[in-house]
Short mmCIF file of C-alpha atoms and ligand atoms in Angstrom, two decimals:
data_model
loop_
_atom_site.label_atom_id
_atom_site.label_comp_id
_atom_site.label_asym_id
_atom_site.label_seq_id
_atom_site.Cartn_x
_atom_site.Cartn_y
_atom_site.Cartn_z
CA MET A 1 14.37 25.77 19.28
CA PHE A 2 13.93 27.17 15.74
CA GLU A 3 17.69 26.78 15.21
CA TYR A 4 17.17 23.06 15.59
CA TYR A 5 14.59 22.94 12.79
CA THR A 6 16.71 25.19 10.54
CA GLU A 7 19.72 22.96 11.01
CA ILE A 8 17.72 19.83 10.20
CA LEU A 9 16.20 21.37 7.06
CA GLU A 10 19.56 22.72 5.85
CA ASN A 11 21.04 19.31 6.29
CA LEU A 12 18.23 17.75 4.26
CA LYS A 13 18.80 20.30 1.49
CA GLN A 14 22.54 19.65 1.39
CA HIS A 15 21.94 15.92 0.92
CA SER A 16 19.16 16.30 -1.67
CA HIS A 17 16.68 14.92 0.88
CA PHE A 18 14.47 18.01 1.18
CA ARG A 19 10.85 17.37 0.19
CA ASN A 20 8.17 19.79 -0.81
CA ILE A 21 4.63 19.55 -2.05
CA LYS A 22 4.30 20.00 -5.81
CA ASN A 23 1.83 22.43 -7.33
CA PHE A 24 -0.11 20.20 -9.68
CA THR A 25 -2.83 21.95 -11.57
CA GLY A 26 -4.88 18.97 -12.70
CA LYS A 27 -5.02 15.26 -13.42
CA ASP A 28 -6.91 13.19 -15.92
CA GLU A 29 -6.49 9.52 -16.79
CA LYS A 30 -2.74 8.93 -17.23
CA TYR A 31 -1.79 12.61 -17.31
CA ILE A 32 -0.79 15.07 -14.66
CA TYR A 33 -0.55 18.80 -15.27
CA ILE A 34 1.87 21.32 -13.82
CA ASP A 35 0.61 24.70 -15.03
CA SER A 36 0.15 24.10 -18.77
CA LYS A 37 2.68 21.24 -18.94
CA LYS A 38 1.06 17.89 -19.60
CA LEU A 39 3.04 14.88 -18.35
CA ILE A 40 2.49 11.14 -18.34
CA ASN A 41 2.16 10.21 -14.69
CA LEU A 42 4.47 7.31 -13.91
CA SER A 43 4.23 7.81 -10.16
CA SER A 44 0.63 7.18 -9.36
CA ASN A 45 -1.04 4.41 -7.34
CA ASN A 46 -4.14 4.97 -9.43
CA TYR A 47 -3.50 1.56 -10.96
CA LEU A 48 -6.88 1.10 -12.64
CA GLY A 49 -7.27 4.75 -13.68
CA ILE A 50 -10.35 5.11 -11.49
CA ALA A 51 -9.37 8.05 -9.27
CA ASP A 52 -9.25 10.68 -12.02
CA ASN A 53 -11.86 9.26 -14.34
CA LYS A 54 -14.52 11.96 -14.81
CA GLN A 55 -16.99 9.53 -16.37
CA ILE A 56 -16.78 7.17 -13.41
CA THR A 57 -17.19 10.05 -10.95
CA GLU A 58 -20.24 11.30 -12.82
CA GLU A 59 -21.76 7.82 -13.01
CA PHE A 60 -21.27 7.32 -9.29
CA LEU A 61 -22.75 10.70 -8.36
CA ASN A 62 -25.79 9.97 -10.51
CA TYR A 63 -26.26 6.72 -8.65
CA ALA A 64 -25.48 8.12 -5.17
CA GLY A 65 -27.46 11.36 -5.46
CA ASP A 66 -27.75 12.90 -2.01
CA LYS A 67 -27.87 9.58 -0.15
CA TYR A 68 -24.46 9.91 1.49
CA SER A 69 -22.90 12.77 3.40
CA PHE A 70 -19.33 14.05 3.17
CA GLY A 71 -18.56 13.68 6.86
CA SER A 72 -19.36 11.16 9.57
CA ALA A 73 -18.63 13.65 12.38
CA SER A 74 -17.72 10.90 14.82
CA ALA A 75 -15.70 7.76 15.39
CA ARG A 76 -17.34 4.41 14.50
CA LEU A 77 -17.76 3.40 18.12
CA LEU A 78 -19.53 6.66 18.92
CA THR A 79 -22.07 7.92 16.38
CA GLY A 80 -19.92 7.58 13.21
CA SER A 81 -21.47 4.40 11.83
CA LEU A 82 -24.24 3.84 9.27
CA PRO A 83 -25.41 0.75 7.31
CA ILE A 84 -23.07 1.55 4.40
CA TYR A 85 -20.00 0.84 6.57
CA LYS A 86 -21.28 -2.60 7.55
CA GLU A 87 -22.33 -3.25 3.96
CA LEU A 88 -18.78 -2.61 2.69
CA GLU A 89 -17.34 -4.74 5.51
CA GLN A 90 -19.75 -7.56 4.63
CA LEU A 91 -18.83 -7.29 0.95
CA ILE A 92 -15.13 -7.65 1.76
CA SER A 93 -15.77 -10.60 4.11
CA ASP A 94 -17.84 -12.32 1.42
CA LEU A 95 -15.27 -11.75 -1.31
CA PHE A 96 -12.41 -13.08 0.80
CA HIS A 97 -14.51 -15.81 2.47
CA LYS A 98 -13.51 -14.45 5.85
CA GLU A 99 -15.64 -14.21 9.00
CA CYS A 100 -15.37 -10.51 9.60
CA THR A 101 -13.89 -7.23 8.35
CA LEU A 102 -13.06 -3.88 9.88
CA LEU A 103 -12.69 -0.62 7.97
CA PHE A 104 -9.86 1.78 8.78
CA ASN A 105 -9.44 5.36 7.65
CA SER A 106 -6.37 4.53 5.55
CA GLY A 107 -3.75 1.84 5.09
CA TYR A 108 -1.54 3.86 7.41
CA HIS A 109 -4.23 3.85 10.12
CA ALA A 110 -4.73 0.09 9.62
CA ASN A 111 -1.07 -0.87 9.91
CA VAL A 112 -0.32 1.43 12.83
CA GLY A 113 -3.45 0.38 14.65
CA ILE A 114 -3.02 -3.34 14.05
CA ASN A 115 0.73 -3.72 14.57
CA SER A 116 0.66 -1.66 17.76
CA CYS A 117 -1.88 -3.92 19.50
CA ILE A 118 -1.74 -7.35 17.86
CA ALA A 119 1.09 -8.45 20.15
CA ALA A 120 1.67 -7.58 23.83
CA LYS A 121 4.52 -7.58 26.31
CA GLY A 122 6.18 -10.99 26.19
CA ASP A 123 5.11 -11.49 22.54
CA VAL A 124 7.10 -10.96 19.36
CA ILE A 125 6.60 -9.70 15.80
CA PHE A 126 8.79 -10.78 12.85
CA SER A 127 8.68 -8.17 10.07
CA ASP A 128 10.22 -8.03 6.60
CA LYS A 129 13.03 -5.44 6.51
CA LEU A 130 11.32 -3.58 3.63
CA ASN A 131 7.85 -3.43 5.16
CA HIS A 132 6.09 -0.06 4.88
CA ALA A 133 6.70 2.73 7.41
CA SER A 134 3.17 2.28 8.78
CA ILE A 135 4.00 -1.28 9.84
CA ILE A 136 7.25 -0.14 11.45
CA ASP A 137 5.51 2.73 13.25
CA GLY A 138 2.89 0.29 14.55
CA MET A 139 5.55 -2.10 15.88
CA ARG A 140 7.39 0.78 17.52
CA LEU A 141 4.23 1.64 19.46
CA SER A 142 3.74 -1.96 20.51
CA GLU A 143 4.86 -3.29 23.88
CA SER A 144 6.03 -6.48 22.18
CA LYS A 145 9.53 -7.10 20.88
CA PHE A 146 10.09 -7.04 17.15
CA PHE A 147 12.72 -8.35 14.75
CA ARG A 148 13.17 -7.27 11.16
CA TYR A 149 14.36 -10.12 8.92
CA PRO A 150 16.33 -9.48 5.69
CA HIS A 151 14.01 -8.73 2.80
CA ASN A 152 12.12 -11.79 1.56
CA ASN A 153 14.80 -14.04 2.99
CA MET A 154 12.90 -17.04 4.25
CA GLU A 155 16.05 -18.87 5.40
CA ALA A 156 16.96 -15.93 7.60
CA LEU A 157 13.39 -15.75 8.92
CA GLU A 158 13.43 -19.44 9.81
CA LYS A 159 16.79 -19.07 11.59
CA LEU A 160 15.32 -16.20 13.58
CA LEU A 161 12.23 -18.27 14.40
CA ILE A 162 14.38 -21.18 15.57
CA ARG A 163 16.44 -18.86 17.77
CA GLU A 164 13.70 -16.61 19.14
CA ARG A 165 10.25 -18.18 18.90
CA LYS A 166 10.69 -20.18 22.14
CA ASN A 167 11.48 -17.02 24.11
CA PHE A 168 8.03 -15.50 23.52
CA LYS A 169 4.43 -16.40 24.23
CA ASN A 170 2.63 -15.31 21.05
CA ALA A 171 4.25 -14.55 17.71
CA VAL A 172 3.22 -12.68 14.58
CA ILE A 173 4.81 -12.58 11.11
CA VAL A 174 4.00 -9.50 9.04
CA SER A 175 4.82 -8.84 5.39
CA GLU A 176 3.62 -6.91 2.37
CA SER A 177 2.59 -9.04 -0.60
CA VAL A 178 3.73 -6.73 -3.43
CA PHE A 179 6.49 -4.59 -1.92
CA SER A 180 5.72 -0.95 -2.42
CA MET A 181 9.13 0.37 -3.38
CA ASP A 182 10.61 -2.74 -5.06
CA GLY A 183 7.62 -4.30 -6.81
CA ASP A 184 8.73 -7.81 -5.89
CA ILE A 185 6.43 -10.31 -4.26
CA ALA A 186 6.79 -12.01 -0.89
CA ASP A 187 7.27 -15.77 -0.76
CA ILE A 188 3.74 -16.25 0.60
CA GLU A 189 3.76 -20.06 0.35
CA ARG A 190 6.84 -20.21 2.53
CA LEU A 191 5.46 -17.60 4.94
CA VAL A 192 2.40 -19.79 5.39
CA GLU A 193 4.61 -22.86 6.02
CA LEU A 194 6.67 -21.03 8.57
CA LYS A 195 3.69 -19.53 10.34
CA GLU A 196 2.20 -23.02 10.69
CA LYS A 197 5.46 -24.70 11.72
CA TYR A 198 6.29 -22.09 14.39
CA ASN A 199 2.76 -21.34 15.53
CA CYS A 200 2.52 -17.66 14.54
CA LEU A 201 -0.19 -15.40 13.22
CA LEU A 202 0.42 -14.18 9.65
CA ILE A 203 -0.55 -10.67 8.60
CA LEU A 204 -0.29 -9.76 4.92
CA ASP A 205 -0.55 -6.21 3.63
CA GLU A 206 -1.96 -6.37 0.08
CA ALA A 207 -2.05 -2.54 -0.29
CA HIS A 208 -0.51 -2.62 -3.78
CA ALA A 209 -2.05 -5.90 -4.88
CA PHE A 210 -5.69 -5.42 -3.91
CA GLY A 211 -7.52 -4.44 -7.10
CA VAL A 212 -4.60 -5.59 -9.25
CA PHE A 213 -3.80 -9.31 -8.74
CA GLY A 214 -6.13 -12.28 -8.82
CA LYS A 215 -9.19 -13.36 -10.79
CA ASN A 216 -11.44 -11.04 -8.80
CA GLY A 217 -8.76 -8.49 -7.96
CA LEU A 218 -8.40 -9.62 -4.36
CA GLY A 219 -4.62 -9.71 -4.39
CA VAL A 220 -1.71 -12.10 -4.60
CA THR A 221 -3.25 -14.56 -2.12
CA GLU A 222 -6.16 -15.01 -4.55
CA THR A 223 -3.70 -15.78 -7.38
CA LEU A 224 -2.00 -18.36 -5.14
CA ASP A 225 -5.25 -19.67 -3.67
CA LEU A 226 -3.93 -19.01 -0.16
CA THR A 227 -6.43 -16.46 1.09
CA ASP A 228 -7.77 -18.86 3.74
CA LYS A 229 -4.26 -19.39 5.18
CA ILE A 230 -3.66 -15.74 6.12
CA ASP A 231 -4.89 -14.65 9.53
CA LEU A 232 -5.34 -10.96 8.63
CA ILE A 233 -5.34 -9.52 5.14
CA ILE A 234 -4.99 -5.77 4.81
CA GLY A 235 -6.08 -3.90 1.70
CA THR A 236 -6.42 -0.22 0.85
CA PHE A 237 -9.07 1.65 -1.11
CA GLY A 238 -6.73 4.60 -1.77
CA LYS A 239 -4.73 2.94 -4.54
CA ALA A 240 -6.32 0.70 -7.21
CA ILE A 241 -9.85 1.40 -6.01
CA GLY A 242 -9.32 5.16 -6.43
CA SER A 243 -11.06 6.02 -3.15
CA MET A 244 -9.86 6.31 0.44
CA GLY A 245 -9.67 3.98 3.44
CA ALA A 246 -8.58 0.44 4.16
CA PHE A 247 -9.73 -2.85 5.60
CA ALA A 248 -8.53 -5.76 7.68
CA THR A 249 -10.28 -9.05 7.14
CA GLY A 250 -9.98 -12.30 9.09
CA LYS A 251 -11.48 -14.26 11.95
CA LYS A 252 -14.22 -12.60 14.02
CA ILE A 253 -12.17 -12.89 17.18
CA LEU A 254 -9.34 -10.86 15.64
CA ILE A 255 -11.72 -8.23 14.26
CA ASP A 256 -13.49 -7.95 17.64
CA TYR A 257 -10.10 -7.54 19.28
CA LEU A 258 -9.06 -4.79 16.82
CA THR A 259 -12.42 -3.05 17.28
CA ASN A 260 -11.70 -2.88 21.00
CA LYS A 261 -7.96 -2.32 21.02
CA SER A 262 -6.81 -0.62 17.86
CA ARG A 263 -6.36 3.02 18.83
CA SER A 264 -6.20 4.42 15.29
CA PHE A 265 -9.64 2.86 14.74
CA ILE A 266 -11.13 3.88 18.08
CA PHE A 267 -9.90 7.45 18.36
CA SER A 268 -10.52 8.87 14.89
CA THR A 269 -13.55 10.15 12.99
CA SER A 270 -14.68 7.44 10.60
CA LEU A 271 -14.44 7.74 6.81
CA PRO A 272 -16.92 9.98 5.00
CA PRO A 273 -20.02 7.89 4.11
CA ILE A 274 -19.72 9.05 0.48
CA ASN A 275 -16.25 7.50 0.29
CA VAL A 276 -17.39 4.24 1.80
CA ALA A 277 -20.23 4.13 -0.71
CA PHE A 278 -17.82 4.91 -3.56
CA SER A 279 -15.42 2.10 -2.55
CA LYS A 280 -18.30 -0.36 -2.37
CA TRP A 281 -19.75 0.79 -5.69
CA ILE A 282 -16.36 0.48 -7.45
CA ILE A 283 -15.68 -2.97 -6.01
CA GLU A 284 -19.14 -4.20 -7.05
CA ASN A 285 -19.53 -2.47 -10.40
CA LYS A 286 -16.12 -1.64 -11.89
CA LEU A 287 -13.52 -4.03 -10.46
CA PRO A 288 -15.14 -7.18 -11.93
CA ARG A 289 -14.66 -5.72 -15.45
CA THR A 290 -10.95 -5.00 -15.15
CA PHE A 291 -9.42 -8.49 -15.46
CA GLU A 292 -7.97 -8.14 -18.97
CA LYS A 293 -6.63 -4.62 -18.38
CA ARG A 294 -4.99 -5.71 -15.14
CA MET A 295 -3.36 -8.74 -16.70
CA ASN A 296 -2.07 -6.64 -19.59
CA MET A 297 -0.57 -4.12 -17.12
CA LEU A 298 1.12 -6.92 -15.17
CA GLU A 299 2.54 -8.37 -18.41
CA ILE A 300 4.06 -4.99 -19.30
CA GLY A 301 5.59 -4.88 -15.79
CA THR A 302 7.06 -8.33 -16.29
CA LYS A 303 8.58 -7.30 -19.65
CA ALA A 304 10.33 -4.49 -17.80
CA GLY A 305 11.85 -7.02 -15.43
CA SER A 306 9.48 -6.66 -12.46
CA GLN A 307 7.21 -9.17 -10.77
CA SER A 308 4.42 -6.62 -10.69
CA HIS A 309 3.18 -3.25 -11.98
CA ILE A 310 5.77 -1.47 -9.78
CA ILE A 311 9.16 -1.11 -11.44
CA PRO A 312 12.08 0.22 -9.41
CA LEU A 313 14.85 1.90 -11.43
CA ILE A 314 17.64 2.02 -8.89
CA ILE A 315 20.06 4.91 -9.43
CA GLY A 316 21.96 4.98 -6.12
CA GLY A 317 22.73 8.55 -5.13
CA ASN A 318 20.12 11.15 -4.21
CA LYS A 319 21.48 13.86 -6.50
CA GLU A 320 21.67 11.59 -9.57
CA THR A 321 18.14 10.36 -8.91
CA VAL A 322 16.78 13.92 -8.75
CA GLU A 323 18.64 14.77 -11.97
CA THR A 324 17.20 11.71 -13.74
CA CYS A 325 13.68 12.77 -12.73
CA GLU A 326 14.42 16.17 -14.28
CA ILE A 327 15.41 14.54 -17.57
CA LEU A 328 12.20 12.52 -17.59
CA TYR A 329 10.23 15.66 -16.75
CA ASN A 330 11.74 17.51 -19.69
CA ASN A 331 10.69 14.61 -21.90
CA GLY A 332 7.08 14.58 -20.76
CA TYR A 333 7.17 12.05 -17.88
CA PHE A 334 6.34 12.73 -14.28
CA THR A 335 8.31 10.60 -11.81
CA LEU A 336 9.46 11.09 -8.27
CA PRO A 337 12.86 10.50 -6.73
CA ILE A 338 12.48 7.97 -3.93
CA ARG A 339 15.17 8.54 -1.34
CA PRO A 340 16.07 7.47 2.22
CA PRO A 341 14.41 7.07 4.67
CA THR A 342 11.73 5.66 2.33
CA VAL A 343 14.37 3.28 0.88
CA PRO A 344 17.77 2.17 2.28
CA GLU A 345 20.73 4.55 1.94
CA GLY A 346 22.49 4.23 -1.46
CA THR A 347 19.44 2.76 -3.21
CA SER A 348 17.68 5.96 -4.25
CA ARG A 349 15.48 5.24 -7.20
CA ILE A 350 12.75 6.14 -9.54
CA ARG A 351 9.73 4.05 -8.71
CA ILE A 352 7.68 3.61 -11.83
CA SER A 353 4.14 2.50 -11.15
CA LEU A 354 2.07 1.49 -14.11
CA THR A 355 -1.59 2.15 -14.57
CA THR A 356 -3.83 0.32 -17.01
CA ASP A 357 -3.78 3.42 -19.26
CA ILE A 358 0.00 3.43 -19.77
CA ASN A 359 1.21 1.44 -22.75
CA GLU A 360 4.38 -0.55 -23.33
CA LYS A 361 5.97 2.06 -25.62
CA GLU A 362 5.52 4.85 -23.12
CA LEU A 363 7.11 2.76 -20.41
CA PHE A 364 10.08 1.63 -22.47
CA ASP A 365 10.71 5.14 -23.82
CA ALA A 366 10.95 6.36 -20.25
CA ILE A 367 13.23 3.49 -19.22
CA SER A 368 15.59 4.18 -22.13
CA LEU A 369 15.88 7.82 -21.02
CA VAL A 370 16.95 6.60 -17.59
CA LYS A 371 19.45 4.18 -19.12
CA GLN A 372 20.97 6.94 -21.29
CA LYS A 373 21.53 9.11 -18.21
CA LYS A 374 23.20 6.22 -16.33
C1 PLP B 401 2.43 -1.45 1.77
C2 PLP B 401 1.65 -0.22 2.16
N1 PLP B 401 0.79 -0.32 3.16
C3 PLP B 401 0.05 0.76 3.54
C4 PLP B 401 0.20 1.97 2.93
C5 PLP B 401 -0.62 3.14 3.37
O1 PLP B 401 -1.84 3.13 2.71
P1 PLP B 401 -2.71 4.48 2.65
O2 PLP B 401 -2.11 5.31 1.56
O3 PLP B 401 -4.09 4.02 2.39
O4 PLP B 401 -2.56 5.14 3.99
C6 PLP B 401 1.07 2.10 1.85
C7 PLP B 401 1.17 3.40 1.14
O5 PLP B 401 1.81 3.60 0.20
C8 PLP B 401 1.84 0.98 1.47
O6 PLP B 401 2.72 1.08 0.47
#
């Protein structure tokens, strides 16, 4: 049996696919430290600089005192629930003007739990080809059939709907809003039109947009004023909010269904109360003051040719991508090579993700190093 693992790992190494956990020694604001080397972190989802901000941590702990524990010791449906969970759920429902919200332990838990139970045998899910692994894993666990349409190709999705919708009872369309590895944005207006025309539910994962887009930081649907048209909006607290966990918000009937059927929700210890309190505190106290910084970050992203704060620099081969990261490293930038299976074969890349602390010059200096190598 061990020969099997050895063979797989050797193969990964030969194709520059082998991954290992880095030994970071510290993080603060836009910097990440490896031993005594200080690097600008261009690979973080800490979009608003909240996660590593010592002042914010201190301020929160002063407010929270010893009110919240570090473990819930049980699943929500058992004894792992306290008022703070409901308070955060109510806050999200109010912000999005939705009937009900359910917290999940992470975006991964949310997508696996939702996509595995939202459709049953005889139903169908239509999913963007570049949707996150957690959505794919959820669909794989589902008893429904699923189709993956070419990335953001609404014509192809409609053709698929014309061909397949009639063969199934219920149908769901699922997409990210800001795509995690490409930084482009789904055609949400068209998704809404198609969902209405072909009688489908629409699920939108705003993992990378929640806390970044929109007047109140609710995501791309807020910018487009389409929040009420989406059946389930997913957001994470682990990225812009600098905490941990996720939510799904929508109609009460859907949230009741997920509470009863979503196995990643039912069979896992709920989030630590202190984390739930932190997410709520950030959303209430810090997020409302980020508008200008967020808009500035998005403008820098646009100048670099992206539709968002995520900028993919596509290199192609795995080896060349790893080498480019090394050049950036030697020049004071921390980036990660993104390789298959995270992205399609032949499209290995450096995924730059901006934070509000990173300025235009730092970004363009890094991009020019990549261009020189190419
Ligand atoms: C689109 C998308 N959804 C969900 C997740 C998972 O979220 P979490 O890190 O909270 O598990 C990610 C993670 O990167 C993501 O990119």
